Each structure stands twice: as C-alpha cells, then as structure tokens.
PDB file of C-alpha atoms in Angstrom:
ATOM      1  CA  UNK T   1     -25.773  42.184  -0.216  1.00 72.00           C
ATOM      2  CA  UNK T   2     -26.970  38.797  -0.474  1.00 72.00           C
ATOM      3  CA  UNK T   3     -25.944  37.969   3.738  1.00 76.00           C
ATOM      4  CA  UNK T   4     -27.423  41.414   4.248  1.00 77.00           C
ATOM      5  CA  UNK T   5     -31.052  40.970   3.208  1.00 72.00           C
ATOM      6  CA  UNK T   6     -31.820  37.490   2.069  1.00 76.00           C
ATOM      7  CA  UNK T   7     -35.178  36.013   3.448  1.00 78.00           C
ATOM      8  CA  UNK T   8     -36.350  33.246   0.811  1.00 76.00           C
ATOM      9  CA  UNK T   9     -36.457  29.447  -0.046  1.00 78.00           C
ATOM     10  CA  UNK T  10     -33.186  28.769  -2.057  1.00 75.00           C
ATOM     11  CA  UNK T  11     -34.543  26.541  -4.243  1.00 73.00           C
ATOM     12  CA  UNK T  12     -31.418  24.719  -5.652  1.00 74.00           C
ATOM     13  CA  UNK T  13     -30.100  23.826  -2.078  1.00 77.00           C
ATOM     14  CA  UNK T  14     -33.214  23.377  -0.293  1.00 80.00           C
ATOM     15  CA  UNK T  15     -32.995  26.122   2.360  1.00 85.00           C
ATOM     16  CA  UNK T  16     -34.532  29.124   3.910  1.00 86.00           C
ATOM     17  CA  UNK T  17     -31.612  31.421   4.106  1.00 86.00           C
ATOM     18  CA  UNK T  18     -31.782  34.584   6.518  1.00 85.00           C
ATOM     19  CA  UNK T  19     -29.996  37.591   6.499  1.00 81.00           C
ATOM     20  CA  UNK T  20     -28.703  40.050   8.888  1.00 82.00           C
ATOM     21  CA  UNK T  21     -28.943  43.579   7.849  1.00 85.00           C
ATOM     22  CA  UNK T  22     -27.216  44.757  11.170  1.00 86.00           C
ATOM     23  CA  UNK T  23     -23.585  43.290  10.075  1.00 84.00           C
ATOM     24  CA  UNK T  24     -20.767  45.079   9.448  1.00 89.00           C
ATOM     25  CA  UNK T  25     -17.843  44.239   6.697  1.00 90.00           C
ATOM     26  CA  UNK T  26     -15.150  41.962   6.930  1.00 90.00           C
ATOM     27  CA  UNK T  27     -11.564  43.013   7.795  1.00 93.00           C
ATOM     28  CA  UNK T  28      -8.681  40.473   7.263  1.00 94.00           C
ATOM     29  CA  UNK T  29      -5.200  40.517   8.678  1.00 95.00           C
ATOM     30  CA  UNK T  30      -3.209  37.897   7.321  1.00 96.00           C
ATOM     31  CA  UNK T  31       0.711  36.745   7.996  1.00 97.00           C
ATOM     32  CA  UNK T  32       1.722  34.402   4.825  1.00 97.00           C
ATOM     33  CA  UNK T  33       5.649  32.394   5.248  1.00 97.00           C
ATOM     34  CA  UNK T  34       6.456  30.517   1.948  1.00 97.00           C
ATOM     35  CA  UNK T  35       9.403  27.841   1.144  1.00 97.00           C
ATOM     36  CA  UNK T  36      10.570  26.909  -2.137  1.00 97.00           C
ATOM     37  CA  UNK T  37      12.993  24.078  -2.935  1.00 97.00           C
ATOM     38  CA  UNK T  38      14.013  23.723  -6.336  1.00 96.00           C
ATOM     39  CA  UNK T  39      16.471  21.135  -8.395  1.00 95.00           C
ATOM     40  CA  UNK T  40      15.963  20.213 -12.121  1.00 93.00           C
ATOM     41  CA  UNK T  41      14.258  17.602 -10.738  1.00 96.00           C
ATOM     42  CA  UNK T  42      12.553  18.397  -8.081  1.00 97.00           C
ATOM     43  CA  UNK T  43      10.425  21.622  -7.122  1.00 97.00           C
ATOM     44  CA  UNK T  44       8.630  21.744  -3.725  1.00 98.00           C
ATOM     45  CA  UNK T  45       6.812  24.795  -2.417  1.00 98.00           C
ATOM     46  CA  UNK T  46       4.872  25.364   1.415  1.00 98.00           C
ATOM     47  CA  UNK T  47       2.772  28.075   2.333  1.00 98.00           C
ATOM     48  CA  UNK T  48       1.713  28.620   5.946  1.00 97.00           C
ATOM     49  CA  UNK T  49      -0.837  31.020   6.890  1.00 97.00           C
ATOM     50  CA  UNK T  50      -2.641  32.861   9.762  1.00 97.00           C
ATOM     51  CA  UNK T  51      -5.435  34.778   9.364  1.00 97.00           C
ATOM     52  CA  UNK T  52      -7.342  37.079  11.837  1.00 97.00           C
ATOM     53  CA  UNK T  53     -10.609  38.099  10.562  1.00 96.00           C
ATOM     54  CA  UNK T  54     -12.994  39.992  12.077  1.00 94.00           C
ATOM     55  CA  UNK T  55     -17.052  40.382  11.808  1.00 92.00           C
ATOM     56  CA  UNK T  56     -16.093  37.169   9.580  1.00 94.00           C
ATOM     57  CA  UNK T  57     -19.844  36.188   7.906  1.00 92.00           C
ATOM     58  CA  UNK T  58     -21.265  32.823   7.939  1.00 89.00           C
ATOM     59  CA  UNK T  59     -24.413  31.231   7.758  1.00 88.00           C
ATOM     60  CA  UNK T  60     -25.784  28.026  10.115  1.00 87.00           C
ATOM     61  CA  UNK T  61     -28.525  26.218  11.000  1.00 87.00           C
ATOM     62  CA  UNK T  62     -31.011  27.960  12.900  1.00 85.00           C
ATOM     63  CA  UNK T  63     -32.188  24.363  14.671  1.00 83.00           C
ATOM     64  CA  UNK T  64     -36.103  25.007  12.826  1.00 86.00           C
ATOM     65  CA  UNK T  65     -37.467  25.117   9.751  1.00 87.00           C
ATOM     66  CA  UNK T  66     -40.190  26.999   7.762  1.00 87.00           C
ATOM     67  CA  UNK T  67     -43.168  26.084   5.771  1.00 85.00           C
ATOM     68  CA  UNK T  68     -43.558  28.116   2.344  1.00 83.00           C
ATOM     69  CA  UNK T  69     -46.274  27.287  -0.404  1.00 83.00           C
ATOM     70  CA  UNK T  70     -43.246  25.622  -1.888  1.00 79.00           C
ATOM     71  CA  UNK T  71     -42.910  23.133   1.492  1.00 79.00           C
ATOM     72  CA  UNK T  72     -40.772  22.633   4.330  1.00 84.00           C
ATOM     73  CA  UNK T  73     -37.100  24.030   4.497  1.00 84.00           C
ATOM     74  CA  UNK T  74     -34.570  24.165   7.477  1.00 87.00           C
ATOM     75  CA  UNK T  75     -33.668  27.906   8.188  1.00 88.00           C
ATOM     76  CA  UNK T  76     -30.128  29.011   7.733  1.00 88.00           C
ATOM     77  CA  UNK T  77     -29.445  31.934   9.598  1.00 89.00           C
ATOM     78  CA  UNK T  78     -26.552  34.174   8.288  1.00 90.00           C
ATOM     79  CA  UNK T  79     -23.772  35.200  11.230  1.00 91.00           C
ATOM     80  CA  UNK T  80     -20.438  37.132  11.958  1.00 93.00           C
ATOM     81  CA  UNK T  81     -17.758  36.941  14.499  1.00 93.00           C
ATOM     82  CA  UNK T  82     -14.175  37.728  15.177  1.00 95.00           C
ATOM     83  CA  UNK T  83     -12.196  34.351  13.477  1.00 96.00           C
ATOM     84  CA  UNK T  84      -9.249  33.166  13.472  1.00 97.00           C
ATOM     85  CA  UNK T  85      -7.617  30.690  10.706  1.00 97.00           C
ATOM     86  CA  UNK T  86      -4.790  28.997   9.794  1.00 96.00           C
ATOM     87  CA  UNK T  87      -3.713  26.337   7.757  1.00 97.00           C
ATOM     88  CA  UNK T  88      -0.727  25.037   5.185  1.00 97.00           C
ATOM     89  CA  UNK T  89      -0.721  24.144   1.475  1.00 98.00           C
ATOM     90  CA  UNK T  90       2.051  21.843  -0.528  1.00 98.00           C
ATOM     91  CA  UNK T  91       2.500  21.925  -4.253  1.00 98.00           C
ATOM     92  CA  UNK T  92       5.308  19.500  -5.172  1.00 98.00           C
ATOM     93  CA  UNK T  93       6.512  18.349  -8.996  1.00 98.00           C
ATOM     94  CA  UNK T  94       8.948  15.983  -9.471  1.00 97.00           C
ATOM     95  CA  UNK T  95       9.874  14.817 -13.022  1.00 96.00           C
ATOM     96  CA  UNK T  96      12.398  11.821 -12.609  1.00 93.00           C
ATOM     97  CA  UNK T  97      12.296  11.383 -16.473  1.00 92.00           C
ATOM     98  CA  UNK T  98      11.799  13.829 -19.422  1.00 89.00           C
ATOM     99  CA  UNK T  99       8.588  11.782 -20.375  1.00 92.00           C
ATOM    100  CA  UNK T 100       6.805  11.986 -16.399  1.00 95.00           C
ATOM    101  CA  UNK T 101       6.318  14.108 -14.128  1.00 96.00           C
ATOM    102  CA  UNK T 102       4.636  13.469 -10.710  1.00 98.00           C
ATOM    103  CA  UNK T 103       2.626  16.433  -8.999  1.00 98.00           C
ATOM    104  CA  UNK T 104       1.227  16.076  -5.434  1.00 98.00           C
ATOM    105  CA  UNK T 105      -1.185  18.969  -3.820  1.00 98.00           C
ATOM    106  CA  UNK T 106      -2.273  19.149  -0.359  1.00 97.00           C
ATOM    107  CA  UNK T 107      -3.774  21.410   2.151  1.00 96.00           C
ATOM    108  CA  UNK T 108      -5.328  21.724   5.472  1.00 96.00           C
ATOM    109  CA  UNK T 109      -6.929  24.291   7.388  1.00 96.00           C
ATOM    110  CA  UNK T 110      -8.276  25.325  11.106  1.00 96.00           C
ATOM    111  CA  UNK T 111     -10.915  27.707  11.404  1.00 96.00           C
ATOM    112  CA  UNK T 112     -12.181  29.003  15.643  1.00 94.00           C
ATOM    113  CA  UNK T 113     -14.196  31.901  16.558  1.00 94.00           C
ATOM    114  CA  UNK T 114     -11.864  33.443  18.703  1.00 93.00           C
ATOM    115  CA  UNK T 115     -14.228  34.245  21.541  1.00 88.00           C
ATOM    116  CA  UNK T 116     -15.068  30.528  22.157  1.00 90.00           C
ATOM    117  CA  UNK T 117     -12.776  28.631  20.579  1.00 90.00           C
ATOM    118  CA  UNK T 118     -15.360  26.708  18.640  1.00 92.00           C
ATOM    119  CA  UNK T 119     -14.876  25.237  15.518  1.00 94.00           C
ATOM    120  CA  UNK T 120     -16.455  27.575  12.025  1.00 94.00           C
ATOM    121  CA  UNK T 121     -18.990  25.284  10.035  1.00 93.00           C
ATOM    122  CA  UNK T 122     -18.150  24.279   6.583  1.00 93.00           C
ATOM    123  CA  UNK T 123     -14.308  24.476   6.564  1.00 94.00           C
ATOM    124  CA  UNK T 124     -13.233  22.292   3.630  1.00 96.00           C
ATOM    125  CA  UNK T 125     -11.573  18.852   5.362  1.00 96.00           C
ATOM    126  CA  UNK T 126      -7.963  17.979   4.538  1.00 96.00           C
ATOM    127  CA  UNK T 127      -7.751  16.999   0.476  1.00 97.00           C
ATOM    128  CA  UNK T 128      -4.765  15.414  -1.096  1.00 98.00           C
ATOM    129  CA  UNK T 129      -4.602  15.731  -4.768  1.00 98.00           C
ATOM    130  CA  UNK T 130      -1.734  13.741  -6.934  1.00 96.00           C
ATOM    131  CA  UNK T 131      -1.334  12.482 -10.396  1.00 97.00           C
ATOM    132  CA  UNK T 132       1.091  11.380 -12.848  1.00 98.00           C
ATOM    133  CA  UNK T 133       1.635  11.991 -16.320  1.00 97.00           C
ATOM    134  CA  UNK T 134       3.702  10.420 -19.099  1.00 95.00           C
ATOM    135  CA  UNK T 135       4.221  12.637 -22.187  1.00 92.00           C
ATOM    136  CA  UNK T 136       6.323  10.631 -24.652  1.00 88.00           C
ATOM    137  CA  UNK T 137       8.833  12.136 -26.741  1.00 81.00           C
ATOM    138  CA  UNK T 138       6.893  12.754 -30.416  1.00 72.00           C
ATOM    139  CA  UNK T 139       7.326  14.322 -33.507  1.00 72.00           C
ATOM    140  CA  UNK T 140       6.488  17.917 -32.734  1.00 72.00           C
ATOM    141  CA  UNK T 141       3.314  17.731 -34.855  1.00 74.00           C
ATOM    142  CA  UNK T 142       1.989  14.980 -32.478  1.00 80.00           C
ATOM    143  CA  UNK T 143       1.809  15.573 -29.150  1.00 85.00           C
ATOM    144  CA  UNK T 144       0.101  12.871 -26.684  1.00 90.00           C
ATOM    145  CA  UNK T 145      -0.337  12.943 -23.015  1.00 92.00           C
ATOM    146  CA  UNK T 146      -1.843  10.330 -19.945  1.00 96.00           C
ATOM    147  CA  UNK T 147      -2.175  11.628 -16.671  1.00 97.00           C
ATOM    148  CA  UNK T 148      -3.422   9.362 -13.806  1.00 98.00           C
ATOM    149  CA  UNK T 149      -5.446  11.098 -10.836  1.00 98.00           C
ATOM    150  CA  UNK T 150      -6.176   9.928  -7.452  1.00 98.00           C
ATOM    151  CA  UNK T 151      -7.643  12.211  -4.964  1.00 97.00           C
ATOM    152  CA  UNK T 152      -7.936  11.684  -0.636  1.00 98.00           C
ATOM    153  CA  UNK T 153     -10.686  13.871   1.105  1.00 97.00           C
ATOM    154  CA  UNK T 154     -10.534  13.076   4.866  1.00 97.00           C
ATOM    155  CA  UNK T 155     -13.391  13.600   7.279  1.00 96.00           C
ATOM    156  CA  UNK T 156     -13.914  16.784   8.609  1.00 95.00           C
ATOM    157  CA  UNK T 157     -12.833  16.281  12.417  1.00 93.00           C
ATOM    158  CA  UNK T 158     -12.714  19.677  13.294  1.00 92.00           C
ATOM    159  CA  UNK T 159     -16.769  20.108  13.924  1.00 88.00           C
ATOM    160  CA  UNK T 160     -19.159  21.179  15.993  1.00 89.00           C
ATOM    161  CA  UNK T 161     -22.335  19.420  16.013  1.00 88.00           C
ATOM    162  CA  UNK T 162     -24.480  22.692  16.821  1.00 86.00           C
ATOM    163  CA  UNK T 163     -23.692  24.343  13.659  1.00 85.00           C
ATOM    164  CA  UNK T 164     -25.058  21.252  11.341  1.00 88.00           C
ATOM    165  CA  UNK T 165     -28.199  19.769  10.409  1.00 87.00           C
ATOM    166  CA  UNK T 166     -26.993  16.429  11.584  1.00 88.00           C
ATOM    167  CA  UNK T 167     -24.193  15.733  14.497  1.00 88.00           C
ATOM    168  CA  UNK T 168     -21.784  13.641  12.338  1.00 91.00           C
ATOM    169  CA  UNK T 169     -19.730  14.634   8.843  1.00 94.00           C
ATOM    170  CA  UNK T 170     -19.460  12.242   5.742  1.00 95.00           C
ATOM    171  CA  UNK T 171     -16.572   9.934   6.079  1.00 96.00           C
ATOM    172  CA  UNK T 172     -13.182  10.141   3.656  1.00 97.00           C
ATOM    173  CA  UNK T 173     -13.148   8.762   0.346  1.00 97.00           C
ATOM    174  CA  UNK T 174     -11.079   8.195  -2.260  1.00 97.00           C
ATOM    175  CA  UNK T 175     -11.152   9.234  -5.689  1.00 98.00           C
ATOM    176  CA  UNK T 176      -9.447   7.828  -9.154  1.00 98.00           C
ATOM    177  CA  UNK T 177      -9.397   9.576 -12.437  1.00 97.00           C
ATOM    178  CA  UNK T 178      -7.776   9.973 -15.785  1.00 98.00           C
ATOM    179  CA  UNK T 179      -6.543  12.062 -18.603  1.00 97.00           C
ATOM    180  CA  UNK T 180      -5.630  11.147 -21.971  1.00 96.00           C
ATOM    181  CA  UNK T 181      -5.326  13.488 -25.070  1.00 94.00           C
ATOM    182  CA  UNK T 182      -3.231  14.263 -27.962  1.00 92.00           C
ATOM    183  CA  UNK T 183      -2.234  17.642 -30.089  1.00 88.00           C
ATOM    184  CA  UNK T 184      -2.060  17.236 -33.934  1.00 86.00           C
ATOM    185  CA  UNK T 185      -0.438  20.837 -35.648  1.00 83.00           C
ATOM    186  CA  UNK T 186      -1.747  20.993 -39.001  1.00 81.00           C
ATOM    187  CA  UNK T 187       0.110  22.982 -40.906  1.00 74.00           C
ATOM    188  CA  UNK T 188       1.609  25.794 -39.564  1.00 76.00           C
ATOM    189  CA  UNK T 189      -1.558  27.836 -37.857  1.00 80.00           C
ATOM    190  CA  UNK T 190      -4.240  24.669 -37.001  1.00 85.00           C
ATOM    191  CA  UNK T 191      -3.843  22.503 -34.203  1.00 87.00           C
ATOM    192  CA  UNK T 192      -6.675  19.734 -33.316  1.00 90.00           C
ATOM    193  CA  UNK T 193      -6.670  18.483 -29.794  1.00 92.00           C
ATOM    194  CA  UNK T 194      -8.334  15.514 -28.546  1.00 95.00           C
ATOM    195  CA  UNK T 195      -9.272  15.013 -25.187  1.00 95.00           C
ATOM    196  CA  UNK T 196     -10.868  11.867 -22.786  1.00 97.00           C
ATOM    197  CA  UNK T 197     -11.431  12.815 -19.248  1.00 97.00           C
ATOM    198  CA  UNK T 198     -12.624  10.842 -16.408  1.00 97.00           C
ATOM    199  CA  UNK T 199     -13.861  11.479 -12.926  1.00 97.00           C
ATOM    200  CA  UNK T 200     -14.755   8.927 -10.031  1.00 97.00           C
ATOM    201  CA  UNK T 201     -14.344   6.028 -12.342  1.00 97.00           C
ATOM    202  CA  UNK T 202     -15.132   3.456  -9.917  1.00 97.00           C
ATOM    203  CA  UNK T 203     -18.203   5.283  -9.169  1.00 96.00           C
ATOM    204  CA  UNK T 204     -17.445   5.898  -5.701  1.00 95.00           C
ATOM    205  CA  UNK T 205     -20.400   6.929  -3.598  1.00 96.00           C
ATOM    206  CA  UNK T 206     -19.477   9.704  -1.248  1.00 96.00           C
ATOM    207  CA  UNK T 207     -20.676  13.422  -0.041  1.00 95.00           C
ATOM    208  CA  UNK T 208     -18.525  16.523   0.067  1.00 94.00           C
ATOM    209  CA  UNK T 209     -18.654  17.864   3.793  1.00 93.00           C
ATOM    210  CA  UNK T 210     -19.178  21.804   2.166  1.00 92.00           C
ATOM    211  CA  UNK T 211     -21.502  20.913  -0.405  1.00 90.00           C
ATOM    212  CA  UNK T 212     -24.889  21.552   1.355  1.00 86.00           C
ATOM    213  CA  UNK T 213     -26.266  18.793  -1.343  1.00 87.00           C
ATOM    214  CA  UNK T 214     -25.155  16.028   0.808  1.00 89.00           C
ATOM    215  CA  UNK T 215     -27.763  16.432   3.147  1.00 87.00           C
ATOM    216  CA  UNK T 216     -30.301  15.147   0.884  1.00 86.00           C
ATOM    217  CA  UNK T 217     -28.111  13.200  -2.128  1.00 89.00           C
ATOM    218  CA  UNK T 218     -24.351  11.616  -2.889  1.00 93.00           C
ATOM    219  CA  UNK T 219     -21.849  13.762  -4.850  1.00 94.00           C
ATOM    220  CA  UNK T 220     -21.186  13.246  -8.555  1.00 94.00           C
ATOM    221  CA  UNK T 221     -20.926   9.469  -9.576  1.00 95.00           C
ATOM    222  CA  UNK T 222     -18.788   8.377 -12.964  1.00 97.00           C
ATOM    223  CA  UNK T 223     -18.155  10.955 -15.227  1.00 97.00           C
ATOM    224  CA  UNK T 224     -16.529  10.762 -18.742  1.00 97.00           C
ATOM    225  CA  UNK T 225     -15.750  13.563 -20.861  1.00 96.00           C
ATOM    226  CA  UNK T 226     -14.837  13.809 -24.399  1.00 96.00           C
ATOM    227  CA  UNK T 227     -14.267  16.945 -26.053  1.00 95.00           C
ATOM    228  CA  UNK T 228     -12.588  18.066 -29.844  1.00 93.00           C
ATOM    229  CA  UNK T 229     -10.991  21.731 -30.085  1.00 90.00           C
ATOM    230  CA  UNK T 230      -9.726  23.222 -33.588  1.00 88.00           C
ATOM    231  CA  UNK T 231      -7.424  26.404 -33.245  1.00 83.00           C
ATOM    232  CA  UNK T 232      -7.291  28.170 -36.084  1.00 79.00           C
TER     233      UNK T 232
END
C-alpha cells in the first residue's frame, strides 16, 4: 500500500516519496542450486540463484525536489519493471579444535531491468562476514565464549548514476568487532549470562551504499554493548 499511494515528506530519511497507484503486484520465478560439503571438521554450503521478477517495485530519484512547510526534500518516485537477479551466498564453519571454530559468510548479487540492461538502484554491494570464536573447555556450570569479528563491504560497482542523488557510491570499508560473554547455571533452573559486545571499534567512518542516511551523515561509529540476562 505504502508504493501505491504515498505522497509525503518522510521525515526520518529526508525525502518526498511518491507513489504509483497504477502498479500492478510482483510475480517471482526463481531457480535455487545448493552444495553442501560436510566433514567433522569442515562444513561448507553455496547457494546460487536466479530470479526473474516481474512489475518488480522500486523507488528513485526523480532528479527535483519539493518545498513543504517542513523545507526542501529530493522527490523519490516509486517504479516497476520486469528484473532480473542473480547472485551466490557461502556459509562455511570450520572448527580445527574442540575449543574454535571459524565461520566465514559471503554473498554477492546482480540486479538488471531486463528491458535495458541497466543496473537496479540500491542492490546491497558484495559483504564478507567472518569471525572466530574460542570456547574453552569449562566446568558445565561455567560457560565462557570470545568471538572476534571482522567484516569487508566493497563498493557498489554495479551502478548507474541516473538512479542516485549523486554519480559516485561510498567506497569499501572494513569493519572489526568483538564478543565476549560467559553462562553461570545456578542451581539447577537459573542461568546468568553476561555479555560485552562491540561494533566498529576503531571507529571507522564509512556509509552503507543502501542506507539512504549516507547522503546526509556516516553510518554508526563505536558501539559497546553490555547486557545481564537471568533465566529463571
């Protein structure tokens, strides 16, 4: 409903969104091959995917803006058109020890109108997510953990300057985190966990290509977490 008959200021990403009351709905074809490889130490799994979508909806710059009470906004202008995607993900664990385990994620993805051949806006870049975590062998009442995160975003190369506010996309960037927490059973029905979480600790200044923030501010800098849970 929202693509259908929006025609307003959205006032948390600082655009004039219209919709198209004339569109039709989506319908989605989609052709999915997986592989799994699997050891005791090592489990590796690929997806590949194509997807034919037609009327596929979509919103874009309309190249103007609009002047409310509020002020000035840039008019997105909500779309459809026969698309076609495709794209791979990897999920791989491998746990050379009984205490760590190493996890690596990763996808990428192609989105065209088929018509034209032009690239879709906002199609999430090529991310590579990996960690590792050491879980040392405890008394079963005490149960720690330490997971290291580091995370690659590359720049979105498959663009088309006419469908942005600005003719160039936010370079990669690298991202480091952590995890540490521990599980304490008490007794036999209460368990207390303990958690410390961090995200961007080096306080990394980047922008998200499909967060429409980055147009006028950087992503989220440091952030630390601590947190206490009692299950009883």
């Amino acid at each position: 409903m929202y693509e259908l008959y929006s025609n307003g200021n959205e006032l948390g990403s600082g655009m004039f969104v219209k919709g198209d009351s004339t569109m039709r709905s989506e319908r989605s074809y989609k052709w999915i091959t997986s592989v799994n490889y699997r050891t005791q130490k090592l489990n590796v799994r690929i997806d590949g995917y194509l997807q034919w979508i037609d009327n596929y909806i979509y919103d874009e710059p309309a190249r103007k803006n609009i002047t409310v009470i509020s002020g000035s906004y840039p008019v997105f202008q909500y779309k459809q058109t026969p698309a076609f995607f495709r794209g791979a993900d990897l999920d791989l664990r491998f746990v050379p020890l009984r205490s760590l385990e190493y996890r690596l994620i990763t996808s990428i993805i192609w989105a065209n109108e088929q018509s034209s051949g032009n690239y879709l806006p906002y199609i999430p870049p090529m991310r590579i997510d990996h960690q590792l975590t050491w879980t040392p062998a405890m008394r079963r009442s005490f149960a720690p953990h330490l997971t290291l995160k580091h995370r690659f975003t590359a720049k979105q190369t498959r663009f088309d300057p006419k469908t942005d506010l600005i003719d160039h996309t936010p370079p990669a960037y690298h991202l480091l985190g952590f995890e540490a927490g521990v599980e304490w059973s008490v007794g036999r029905k209460h368990k207390i966990r303990f958690l410390l979480a961090g995200d961007n600790m080096l306080n990394k200044e980047y922008k998200e290509y499909t967060n429409r923030s980055r147009y006028y501010a950087h992503d989220i800098g440091r952030d630390v977490r601590c947190s206490v849970q009692w299950s009883f």
